PDB file of C-alpha atoms in Angstrom:
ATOM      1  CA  UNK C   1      25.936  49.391 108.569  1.00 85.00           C
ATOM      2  CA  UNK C   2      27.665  49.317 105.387  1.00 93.00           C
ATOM      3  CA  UNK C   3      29.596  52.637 105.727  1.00 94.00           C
ATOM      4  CA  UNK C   4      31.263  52.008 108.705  1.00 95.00           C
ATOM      5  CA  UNK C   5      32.498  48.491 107.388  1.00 97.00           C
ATOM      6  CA  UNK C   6      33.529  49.962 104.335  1.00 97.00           C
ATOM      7  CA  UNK C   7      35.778  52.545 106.367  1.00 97.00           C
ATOM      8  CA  UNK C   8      36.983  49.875 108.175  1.00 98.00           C
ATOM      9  CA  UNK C   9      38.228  47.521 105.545  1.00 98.00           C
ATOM     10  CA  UNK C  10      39.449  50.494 103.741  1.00 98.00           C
ATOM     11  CA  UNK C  11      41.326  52.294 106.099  1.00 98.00           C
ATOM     12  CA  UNK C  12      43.134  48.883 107.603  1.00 98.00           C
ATOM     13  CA  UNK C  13      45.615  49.036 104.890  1.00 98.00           C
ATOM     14  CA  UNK C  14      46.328  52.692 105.964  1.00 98.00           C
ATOM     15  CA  UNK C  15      46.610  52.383 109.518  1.00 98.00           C
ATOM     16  CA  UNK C  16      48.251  48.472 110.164  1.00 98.00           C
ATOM     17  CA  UNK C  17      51.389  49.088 107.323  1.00 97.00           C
ATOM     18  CA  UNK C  18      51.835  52.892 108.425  1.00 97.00           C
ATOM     19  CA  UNK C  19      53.844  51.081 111.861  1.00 97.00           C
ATOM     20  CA  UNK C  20      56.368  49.930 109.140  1.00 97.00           C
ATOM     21  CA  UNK C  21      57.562  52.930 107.497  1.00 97.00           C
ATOM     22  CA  UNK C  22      59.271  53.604 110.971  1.00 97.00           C
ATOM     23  CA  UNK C  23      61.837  50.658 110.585  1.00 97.00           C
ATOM     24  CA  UNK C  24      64.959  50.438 108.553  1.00 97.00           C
ATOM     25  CA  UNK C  25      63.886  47.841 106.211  1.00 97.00           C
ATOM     26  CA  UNK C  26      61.238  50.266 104.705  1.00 97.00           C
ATOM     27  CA  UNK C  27      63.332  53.331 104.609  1.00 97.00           C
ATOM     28  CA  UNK C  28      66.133  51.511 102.688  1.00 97.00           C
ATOM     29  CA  UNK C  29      63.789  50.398 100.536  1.00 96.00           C
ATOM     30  CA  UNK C  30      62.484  53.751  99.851  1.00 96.00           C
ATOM     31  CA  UNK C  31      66.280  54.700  99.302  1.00 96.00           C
ATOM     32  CA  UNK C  32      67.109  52.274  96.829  1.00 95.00           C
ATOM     33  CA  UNK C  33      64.342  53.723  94.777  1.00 93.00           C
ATOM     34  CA  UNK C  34      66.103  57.118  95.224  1.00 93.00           C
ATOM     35  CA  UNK C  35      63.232  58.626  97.462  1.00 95.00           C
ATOM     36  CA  UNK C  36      65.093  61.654  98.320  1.00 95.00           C
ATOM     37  CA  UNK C  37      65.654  62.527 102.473  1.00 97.00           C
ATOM     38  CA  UNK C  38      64.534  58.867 103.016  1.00 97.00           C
ATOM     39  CA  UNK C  39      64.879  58.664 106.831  1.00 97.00           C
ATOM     40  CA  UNK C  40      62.377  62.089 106.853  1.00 98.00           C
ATOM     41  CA  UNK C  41      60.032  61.151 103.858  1.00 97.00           C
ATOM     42  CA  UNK C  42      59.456  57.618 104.898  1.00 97.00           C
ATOM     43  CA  UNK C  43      58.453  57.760 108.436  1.00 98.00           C
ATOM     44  CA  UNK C  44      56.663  61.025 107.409  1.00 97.00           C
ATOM     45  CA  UNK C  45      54.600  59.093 105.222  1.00 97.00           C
ATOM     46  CA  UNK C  46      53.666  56.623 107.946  1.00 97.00           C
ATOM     47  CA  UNK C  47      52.293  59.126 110.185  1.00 98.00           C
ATOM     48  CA  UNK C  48      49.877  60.908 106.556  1.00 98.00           C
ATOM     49  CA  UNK C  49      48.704  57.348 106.462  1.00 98.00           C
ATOM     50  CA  UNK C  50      48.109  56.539 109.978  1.00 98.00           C
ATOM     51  CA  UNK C  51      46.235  59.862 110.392  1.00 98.00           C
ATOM     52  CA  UNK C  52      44.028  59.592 107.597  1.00 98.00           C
ATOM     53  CA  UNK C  53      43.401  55.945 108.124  1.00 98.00           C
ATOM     54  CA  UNK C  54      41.925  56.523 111.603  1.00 98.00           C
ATOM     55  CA  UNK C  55      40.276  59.859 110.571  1.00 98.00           C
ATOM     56  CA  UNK C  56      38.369  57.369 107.755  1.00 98.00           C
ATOM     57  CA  UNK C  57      37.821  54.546 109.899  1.00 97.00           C
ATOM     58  CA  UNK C  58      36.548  57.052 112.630  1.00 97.00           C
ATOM     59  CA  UNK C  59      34.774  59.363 110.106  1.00 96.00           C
ATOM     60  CA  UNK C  60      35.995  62.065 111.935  1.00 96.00           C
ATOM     61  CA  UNK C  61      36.918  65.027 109.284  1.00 97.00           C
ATOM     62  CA  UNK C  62      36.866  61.711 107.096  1.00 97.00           C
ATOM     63  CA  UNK C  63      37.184  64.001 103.901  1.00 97.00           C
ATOM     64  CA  UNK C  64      40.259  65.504 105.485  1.00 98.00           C
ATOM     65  CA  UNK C  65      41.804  62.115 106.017  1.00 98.00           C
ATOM     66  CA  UNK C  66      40.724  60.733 102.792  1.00 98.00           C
ATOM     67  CA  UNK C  67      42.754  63.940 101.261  1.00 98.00           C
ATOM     68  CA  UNK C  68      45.545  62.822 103.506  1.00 98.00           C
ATOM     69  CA  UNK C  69      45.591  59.294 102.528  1.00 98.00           C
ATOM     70  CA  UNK C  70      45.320  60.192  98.073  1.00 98.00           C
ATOM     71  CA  UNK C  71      47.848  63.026  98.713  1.00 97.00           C
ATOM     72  CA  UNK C  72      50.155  60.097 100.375  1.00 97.00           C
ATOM     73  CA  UNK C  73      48.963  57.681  97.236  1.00 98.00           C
ATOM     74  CA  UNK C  74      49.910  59.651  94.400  1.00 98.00           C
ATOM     75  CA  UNK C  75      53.283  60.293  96.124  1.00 96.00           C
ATOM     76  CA  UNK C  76      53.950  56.874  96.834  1.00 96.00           C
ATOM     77  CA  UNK C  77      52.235  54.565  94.054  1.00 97.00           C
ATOM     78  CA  UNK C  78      54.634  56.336  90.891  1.00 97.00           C
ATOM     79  CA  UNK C  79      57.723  56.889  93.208  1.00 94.00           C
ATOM     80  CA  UNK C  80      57.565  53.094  95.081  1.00 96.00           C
ATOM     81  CA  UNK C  81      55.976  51.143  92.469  1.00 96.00           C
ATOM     82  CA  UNK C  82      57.363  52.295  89.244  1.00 96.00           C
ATOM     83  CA  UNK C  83      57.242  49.223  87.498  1.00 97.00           C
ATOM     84  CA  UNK C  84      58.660  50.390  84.094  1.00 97.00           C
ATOM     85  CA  UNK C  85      62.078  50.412  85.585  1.00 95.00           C
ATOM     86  CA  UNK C  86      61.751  47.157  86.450  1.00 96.00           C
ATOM     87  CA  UNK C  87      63.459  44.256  84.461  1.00 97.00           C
ATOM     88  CA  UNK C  88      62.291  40.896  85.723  1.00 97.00           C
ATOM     89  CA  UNK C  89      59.270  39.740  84.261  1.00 97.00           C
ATOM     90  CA  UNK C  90      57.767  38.575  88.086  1.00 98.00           C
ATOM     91  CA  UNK C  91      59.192  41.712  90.174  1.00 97.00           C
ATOM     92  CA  UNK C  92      57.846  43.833  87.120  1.00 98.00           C
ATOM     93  CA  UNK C  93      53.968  41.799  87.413  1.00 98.00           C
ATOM     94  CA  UNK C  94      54.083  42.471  90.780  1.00 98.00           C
ATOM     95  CA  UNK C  95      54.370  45.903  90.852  1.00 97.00           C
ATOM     96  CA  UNK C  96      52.028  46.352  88.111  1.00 98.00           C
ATOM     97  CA  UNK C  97      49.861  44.854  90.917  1.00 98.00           C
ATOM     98  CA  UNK C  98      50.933  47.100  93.332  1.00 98.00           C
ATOM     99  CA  UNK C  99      50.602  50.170  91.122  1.00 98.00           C
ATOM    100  CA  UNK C 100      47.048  49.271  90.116  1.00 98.00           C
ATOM    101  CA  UNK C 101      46.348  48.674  93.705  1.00 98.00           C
ATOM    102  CA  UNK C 102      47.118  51.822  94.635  1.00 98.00           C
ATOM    103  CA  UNK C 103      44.924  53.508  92.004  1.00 98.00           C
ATOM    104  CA  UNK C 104      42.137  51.772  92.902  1.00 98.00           C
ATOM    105  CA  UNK C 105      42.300  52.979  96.347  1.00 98.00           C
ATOM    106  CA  UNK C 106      43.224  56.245  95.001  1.00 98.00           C
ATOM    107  CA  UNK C 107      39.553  56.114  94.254  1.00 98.00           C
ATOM    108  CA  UNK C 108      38.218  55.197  96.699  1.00 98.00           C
ATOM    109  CA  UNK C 109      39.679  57.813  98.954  1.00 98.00           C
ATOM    110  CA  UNK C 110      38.537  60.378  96.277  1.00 98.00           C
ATOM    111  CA  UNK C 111      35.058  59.041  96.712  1.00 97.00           C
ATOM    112  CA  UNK C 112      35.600  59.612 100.447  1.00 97.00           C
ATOM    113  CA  UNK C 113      36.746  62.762  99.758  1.00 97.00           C
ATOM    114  CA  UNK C 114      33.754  63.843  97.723  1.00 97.00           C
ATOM    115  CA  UNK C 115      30.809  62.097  99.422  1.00 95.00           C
ATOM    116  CA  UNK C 116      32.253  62.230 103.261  1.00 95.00           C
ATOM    117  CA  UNK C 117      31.950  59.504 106.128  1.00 95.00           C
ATOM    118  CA  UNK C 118      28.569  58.538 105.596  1.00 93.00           C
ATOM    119  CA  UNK C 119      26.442  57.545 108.541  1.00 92.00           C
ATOM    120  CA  UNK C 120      27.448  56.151 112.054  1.00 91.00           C
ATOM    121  CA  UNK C 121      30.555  58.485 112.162  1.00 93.00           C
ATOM    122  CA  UNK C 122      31.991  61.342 114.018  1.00 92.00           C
ATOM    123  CA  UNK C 123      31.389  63.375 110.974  1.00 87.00           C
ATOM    124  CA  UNK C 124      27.463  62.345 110.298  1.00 81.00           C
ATOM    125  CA  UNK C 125      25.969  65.606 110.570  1.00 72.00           C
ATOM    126  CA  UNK C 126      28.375  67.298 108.700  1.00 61.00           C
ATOM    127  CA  UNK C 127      27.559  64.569 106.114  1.00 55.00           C
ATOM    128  CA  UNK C 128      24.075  64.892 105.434  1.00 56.00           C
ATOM    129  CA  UNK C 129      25.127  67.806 103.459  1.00 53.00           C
ATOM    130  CA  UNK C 130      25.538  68.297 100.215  1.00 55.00           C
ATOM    131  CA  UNK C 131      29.266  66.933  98.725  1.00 60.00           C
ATOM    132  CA  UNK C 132      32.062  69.382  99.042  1.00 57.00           C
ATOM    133  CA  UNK C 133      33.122  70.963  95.429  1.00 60.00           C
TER     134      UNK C 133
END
């Protein structure tokens, strides 16, 4: 019962703030940090995260999604949260936060990646195999 909560709590982040790359507010934010193409990137973005969320939380082609969602992380967590431009001591702590967020989920979707759904998923036969190399 343990896999599909994990999936669940993990992939919430993924699939709840992927609905607000498709506003203005995020996509001039992504602009300010000179995200080239913006108004493409961004809500391109939201839908990488949206599909691998749900492919985690479903554990259907979980690794797939979990690809989907570390390929949008290391895009994202240097290009968003680059807290060595940053001046003030606060804005600067909190992206630190942010940053090291985003790592550790980075790992956690590389764990996903490696080991699969687990049980009570879409993806449960496929992931009684052995671990993709």
């Amino acid at each position: 019962m343990l896999a599909p909560l994990g999936r669940l709590l993990f992939s919430a982040i993924f699939i709840l703030s992927s609905f607000s790359h498709f506003s203005a507010r995020a996509i001039g934010y992504a602009a300010q940090h000179h995200v080239p193409a913006p108004q493409l990137l961004v809500p391109l973005s939201g839908i990488v995260a949206l599909v691998g969320g749900l492919s985690i939380l479903l554990g259907a082609y979980a690794r797939v999604g979990a690809w989907l969602v570390a390929l949008f992380l290391v895009i994202v967590t240097p290009s968003i949260h680059d807290f060595w431009n940053v001046a003030d001591p606060m804005m600067r702590a909190d992206q630190v936060a942010h940053f090291l967020k985003n790592l550790a989920m980075l790992g956690g979707a590389l764990l996903i990646a490696y080991y699969g759904a687990g049980p009570i998923s879409v993806d449960e036969p496929r992931s009684n195999r052995a671990p993709a190399r």
